Amino acid sequence: MAAEHPEAAKQLSVVAENVGSHLQELSRDTEEYVLAEIPELRGDATLIKIMQATIAENSATLLHVFENDIPLDKIEGPAAAREYARRLAQRDIPISTLIRAHRLGHWRFLQWCLDELNRQDADLDLSTATTRRMLQVAFGYNDRVTEHVVVVYQQERDHWLLSRTAARAARVRDILTEKDVDLNWAEPALGYRLRQNHLGLVAWLPTLTDGGEGLARLHRITNEIAQKLDCPARPLFVPRDAILSWAWLPLGSHGDVPWKQVSDVVEHSDPSVHVCAGRVGYGIEGFRSTHRQATRTQELAAVASPVPQFTNFSHVGPIALMATNVGDMRTWVWGVLGPLAVDDENSARLRETVQIFLGTGCSYTATASAQILHKNTVQYRIRKAEEILGYSVQQGHIDLEVSLLAVEYLGSTLLRTSPA
């Protein structure tokens, strides 16, 4: 990179001094620009006042850096910017909106500075060098401030969710444990209608993240699933701790759930989040049952290896109900699968073929189509599996199918490392 022009810092200082004499006008123009571009930030007088202070403080601080050549590592983010991030988090305004507001405000500020530099009528080399220095310092400053306010937003979001839902969580526990509940009291207290279909969810993160944004991520994926299912109202979201949440999705009169679509939402949204779902249930009893099923499914998923990102009770119900003692289940699976319960590639291939074979009603043709194999290959694998099992696949149909389903979800947790 070419050496910096010796006069660039001085020229930038002049630009900053001249722009600073119009700071109030600059702040007002930036505020109008941001509000015009982001409609969701309008209408709240308190938020607008804090945004005004944020713009003024950011502009004054960066002009001060330009004018006095202050190293960025000596600069703290403005207090107003931190408060603005907290207020947006409390109002459930997405973090993407906060980042966009900073980006647009930064761009408007630079327009003022570039216009002023153009008025200085410096020679081309000096103007180019000053522009390069301006952009380097300005983007470095904005990067530091944005990174800081994102952390503040995420921490406040989690804190706000915990505080706001503490009383709601107590009411939910009462509904889950008490037999007689006055729905006319419970529904307004929860802000959620119980006389409808519900889908219970349990969502969690494996560990607490450094940014402290765990609950915000769980809340976000819950809302994304609700949107995919066209829920007529907001989900009931109840944090259990910093990395675990319960939720109920209001389905109204609908009872069908496109599980593949829900799975796609989870898998494409956040790779660190795990979600388990119960069956759809109606009314207060359905509210309880779908939650119990989701928690049982979560207990099953938590001991799987690897842990699946999405699991629904409808698919693993028998395994979830059996999974109260994994040691006993492992012994039972070994008894059913025998030497086929080995954690190696060949056994896995045979188990998959047998599972599909049973699921297709013991059709060689359908199994071959599902696995994109020749029919003779399927027949060979089934014969090989039966030799290892010591009995006919069709003879051990029910126990064998449940055992294979258990291994599918719990993986190496249930398998041997060797045939012995």
XYZ file of C-alpha atoms in Angstrom, residues 47-409:
363
model
C -37.135 6.171 20.896
C -36.751 9.076 18.468
C -35.235 11.272 21.183
C -32.687 8.605 22.064
C -31.924 8.102 18.365
C -31.343 11.847 18.011
C -28.886 11.743 20.907
C -27.178 8.683 19.408
C -26.698 10.378 16.044
C -25.422 13.588 17.648
C -22.989 11.769 19.953
C -21.692 9.455 17.217
C -21.211 12.353 14.809
C -19.487 14.558 17.397
C -17.210 11.730 18.539
C -16.129 10.754 15.035
C -15.537 14.394 14.054
C -13.420 14.712 17.206
C -11.415 11.650 16.083
C -10.931 13.176 12.611
C -9.928 16.564 13.965
C -7.442 15.389 16.587
C -6.172 12.145 15.011
C -7.270 10.048 18.027
C -6.554 6.271 17.894
C -9.767 4.255 17.715
C -8.715 1.948 20.555
C -9.062 4.973 22.863
C -12.703 5.512 21.898
C -15.712 4.161 23.809
C -19.130 3.826 22.189
C -21.509 6.703 23.059
C -23.814 6.100 26.038
C -26.839 7.060 23.935
C -25.995 4.330 21.400
C -25.966 1.701 24.149
C -29.268 2.956 25.555
C -30.830 2.976 22.085
C -29.826 -0.668 21.597
C -31.402 -1.587 24.942
C -34.674 0.192 24.115
C -34.975 -1.517 20.712
C -34.397 -4.894 22.390
C -37.162 -4.187 24.918
C -39.591 -3.266 22.137
C -38.909 -6.469 20.194
C -37.492 -4.531 17.228
C -35.145 -6.880 15.304
C -31.394 -6.527 15.712
C -31.113 -6.223 11.924
C -33.016 -2.930 12.191
C -30.526 -1.617 14.752
C -27.564 -2.549 12.527
C -29.227 -0.988 9.482
C -29.882 2.253 11.372
C -26.183 2.519 12.256
C -25.167 1.720 8.686
C -27.499 4.313 7.139
C -26.541 6.961 9.693
C -22.880 6.277 8.982
C -23.427 6.693 5.250
C -25.257 10.030 5.691
C -22.458 11.315 7.940
C -19.868 10.403 5.300
C -21.849 12.221 2.630
C -21.538 15.439 4.632
C -17.798 14.950 5.100
C -17.175 14.077 1.450
C -19.162 17.122 0.309
C -17.084 19.316 2.605
C -13.831 17.803 1.326
C -14.972 18.519 -2.223
C -15.523 22.178 -1.256
C -11.926 22.434 -0.024
C -10.765 22.136 -3.644
C -7.566 20.294 -2.712
C -5.392 18.793 -5.444
C -6.283 15.305 -6.636
C -3.545 13.436 -4.725
C -4.368 15.132 -1.426
C -8.131 14.732 -1.927
C -7.730 11.026 -2.698
C -5.464 10.448 0.298
C -7.817 12.360 2.611
C -10.806 10.373 1.354
C -8.951 7.107 1.952
C -8.023 8.172 5.484
C -11.561 9.360 6.188
C -13.115 6.074 5.075
C -10.568 3.946 6.932
C -11.105 5.749 10.233
C -14.888 6.114 9.816
C -15.484 2.463 8.974
C -13.179 1.371 11.789
C -15.151 3.541 14.219
C -18.521 2.299 12.972
C -17.366 -1.308 13.162
C -16.328 -0.879 16.826
C -19.535 0.884 17.816
C -21.823 -1.526 15.931
C -20.139 -4.573 17.431
C -20.528 -3.088 20.901
C -24.211 -2.151 20.560
C -25.024 -5.597 19.132
C -23.680 -7.201 22.317
C -25.656 -4.700 24.440
C -28.810 -5.470 22.431
C -28.419 -9.228 22.805
C -27.759 -9.072 26.540
C -30.711 -6.751 27.108
C -32.946 -8.921 24.955
C -32.240 -11.982 27.098
C -32.608 -10.000 30.334
C -35.868 -8.437 29.174
C -37.332 -11.768 28.108
C -36.474 -13.312 31.471
C -37.893 -10.383 33.442
C -41.022 -9.984 31.362
C -41.902 -13.654 31.462
C -41.135 -14.494 35.091
C -44.765 -14.035 36.182
C -46.041 -15.705 33.020
C -43.829 -18.737 33.679
C -45.382 -19.122 37.133
C -48.873 -19.075 35.613
C -47.839 -21.660 33.024
C -46.553 -23.962 35.766
C -49.891 -23.623 37.558
C -51.768 -24.596 34.392
C -49.490 -27.579 33.792
C -49.914 -28.936 37.316
C -53.426 -27.929 38.442
C -56.477 -29.887 37.305
C -59.066 -27.144 37.733
C -58.137 -23.937 35.911
C -60.467 -21.005 35.289
C -59.944 -20.314 31.578
C -61.555 -16.888 31.898
C -58.720 -16.005 34.293
C -55.894 -17.967 32.681
C -56.205 -16.662 29.124
C -55.928 -12.914 29.951
C -53.150 -13.672 32.463
C -51.110 -15.468 29.797
C -52.069 -13.271 26.868
C -52.718 -16.541 25.053
C -55.943 -18.345 24.065
C -56.225 -21.862 25.490
C -59.443 -22.830 23.677
C -57.740 -23.758 20.393
C -55.194 -26.200 18.943
C -51.627 -25.936 20.266
C -48.231 -27.240 19.220
C -45.749 -27.535 22.079
C -42.043 -26.851 21.466
C -38.886 -27.182 23.527
C -35.863 -25.308 22.139
C -32.360 -25.185 23.551
C -28.698 -24.430 22.921
C -25.958 -26.882 23.953
C -23.986 -24.186 25.821
C -24.281 -20.533 26.792
C -22.792 -18.382 24.053
C -20.259 -15.651 24.749
C -22.554 -12.883 23.531
C -25.287 -13.877 25.980
C -27.864 -13.819 23.179
C -29.193 -17.343 23.703
C -32.795 -16.523 24.538
C -33.069 -14.060 21.672
C -32.010 -16.830 19.268
C -34.527 -19.274 20.761
C -37.265 -16.654 20.587
C -36.376 -15.868 16.991
C -36.548 -19.477 15.779
C -39.856 -19.984 17.645
C -41.317 -17.017 15.756
C -39.950 -18.313 12.447
C -41.684 -21.661 12.961
C -44.920 -19.863 13.897
C -44.717 -17.807 10.707
C -44.158 -20.933 8.607
C -47.300 -22.479 10.172
C -49.326 -19.268 9.628
C -50.225 -19.026 13.318
C -53.073 -16.545 13.833
C -51.451 -15.031 16.945
C -48.099 -14.803 18.710
C -46.653 -17.929 20.313
C -46.546 -18.272 24.077
C -42.787 -18.198 24.766
C -41.521 -19.124 28.248
C -37.763 -19.062 28.986
C -36.635 -21.744 31.443
C -33.068 -20.471 31.758
C -30.532 -18.701 29.532
C -30.355 -21.562 26.990
C -33.689 -23.421 27.263
C -37.236 -22.371 26.391
C -40.753 -23.773 26.254
C -43.265 -22.539 23.715
C -46.811 -23.136 22.528
C -47.781 -22.235 18.974
C -51.430 -21.157 18.514
C -52.868 -23.064 15.540
C -56.492 -21.976 15.909
C -58.717 -24.624 14.325
C -55.922 -26.176 12.234
C -54.455 -29.514 13.274
C -52.156 -30.561 10.441
C -48.449 -29.728 10.690
C -46.113 -29.968 7.659
C -43.208 -31.487 9.600
C -40.775 -31.317 6.698
C -41.291 -27.557 6.440
C -40.819 -27.114 10.190
C -37.645 -29.198 10.052
C -36.351 -27.065 7.171
C -36.954 -23.867 9.164
C -34.941 -25.200 12.101
C -32.094 -26.602 10.023
C -31.723 -23.497 7.854
C -32.173 -20.901 10.588
C -29.535 -21.477 13.269
C -27.295 -24.564 13.289
C -26.703 -24.323 17.049
C -30.376 -24.428 18.074
C -32.157 -27.733 18.747
C -35.953 -28.003 18.707
C -38.368 -30.761 19.742
C -42.116 -30.750 19.162
C -45.096 -32.594 20.614
C -48.311 -33.554 18.804
C -51.049 -31.006 18.175
C -53.502 -30.880 21.107
C -56.747 -28.995 21.749
C -57.784 -26.959 24.767
C -56.164 -27.017 28.173
C -55.583 -30.784 28.108
C -53.978 -30.466 24.700
C -51.879 -27.589 26.057
C -50.557 -29.975 28.717
C -50.174 -33.087 26.549
C -48.313 -31.431 23.672
C -45.903 -29.947 26.202
C -45.316 -33.298 27.923
C -44.623 -34.893 24.567
C -42.185 -32.146 23.564
C -40.271 -32.483 26.849
C -40.116 -36.280 26.553
C -38.824 -35.903 23.009
C -36.224 -33.418 24.225
C -35.047 -35.909 26.852
C -34.633 -38.456 24.061
C -32.805 -36.041 21.747
C -30.456 -34.885 24.511
C -28.946 -38.375 24.898
C -28.665 -39.041 21.159
C -25.287 -39.087 19.464
C -25.206 -36.890 17.497
C -28.008 -34.702 18.881
C -30.594 -34.164 16.085
C -31.427 -30.561 15.293
C -35.169 -31.205 15.036
C -37.266 -34.057 16.400
C -41.045 -34.388 16.565
C -42.913 -36.714 18.919
C -45.153 -38.023 16.142
C -42.168 -39.778 14.606
C -40.365 -41.022 17.731
C -43.218 -41.381 20.235
C -42.591 -45.048 21.132
C -38.869 -44.393 21.617
C -39.455 -41.243 23.654
C -41.812 -43.116 25.972
C -39.248 -45.914 26.402
C -36.279 -43.637 26.976
C -36.654 -43.224 30.728
C -33.719 -45.619 31.186
C -31.214 -45.570 28.323
C -29.215 -48.435 29.846
C -32.244 -50.742 29.800
C -33.108 -49.631 26.283
C -29.546 -50.360 25.131
C -29.753 -53.876 26.569
C -33.101 -54.448 24.848
C -31.808 -53.156 21.483
C -28.756 -55.434 21.716
C -31.056 -58.349 22.421
C -33.172 -57.619 19.339
C -30.399 -56.647 16.898
C -27.630 -58.892 18.198
C -24.429 -58.471 16.150
C -26.268 -55.989 13.899
C -26.077 -53.465 16.773
C -22.472 -52.609 15.933
C -21.333 -49.045 15.269
C -19.692 -49.570 11.886
C -20.439 -48.669 8.272
C -21.485 -52.127 7.093
C -23.978 -52.656 9.948
C -25.371 -49.147 9.439
C -25.952 -49.908 5.756
C -27.770 -53.155 6.543
C -29.868 -51.510 9.308
C -30.952 -48.753 6.931
C -32.035 -51.218 4.248
C -33.946 -53.377 6.756
C -35.680 -50.305 8.209
C -36.814 -49.099 4.795
C -37.824 -52.634 3.854
C -40.094 -52.903 6.899
C -41.458 -49.413 6.318
C -42.477 -50.283 2.759
C -44.402 -53.370 3.816
C -41.471 -55.681 3.027
C -41.372 -54.666 -0.628
C -38.043 -55.298 -2.357
C -39.054 -53.100 -5.288
C -40.070 -50.103 -3.132
C -36.931 -50.430 -0.997
C -34.722 -50.533 -4.085
C -36.439 -47.399 -5.406
C -36.064 -45.553 -2.081
C -32.362 -46.382 -1.829
C -31.635 -46.081 -5.563
C -30.333 -49.656 -5.611
C -30.838 -52.701 -7.781
C -33.495 -55.070 -6.454
C -30.918 -57.866 -6.242
C -28.750 -55.712 -3.978
C -31.684 -55.205 -1.599
C -32.394 -58.925 -1.556
C -28.722 -59.635 -0.785
C -28.694 -57.120 2.090
C -31.889 -58.506 3.619
C -30.487 -62.074 3.464
C -27.216 -60.857 5.005
C -29.075 -59.042 7.797
C -31.143 -62.157 8.533
C -27.961 -64.245 8.758
C -26.548 -61.802 11.320
C -29.826 -61.494 13.253
C -30.437 -65.219 13.295
C -34.110 -64.840 12.388
C -36.370 -63.661 9.568
C -36.795 -59.891 9.263
C -40.551 -60.329 8.896
C -40.666 -62.620 11.916
C -39.278 -59.959 14.251
C -41.199 -57.129 12.585
C -42.466 -55.030 15.539
C -39.495 -55.294 17.905
C -37.064 -54.978 15.029
C -38.740 -51.845 13.638
C -38.794 -50.143 17.052
C -35.156 -51.087 17.684
C -34.088 -49.649 14.339
C -36.056 -46.465 15.006
C -34.309 -46.149 18.387
C -30.897 -46.537 16.775
C -31.818 -44.044 14.063
C -32.365 -41.318 16.670
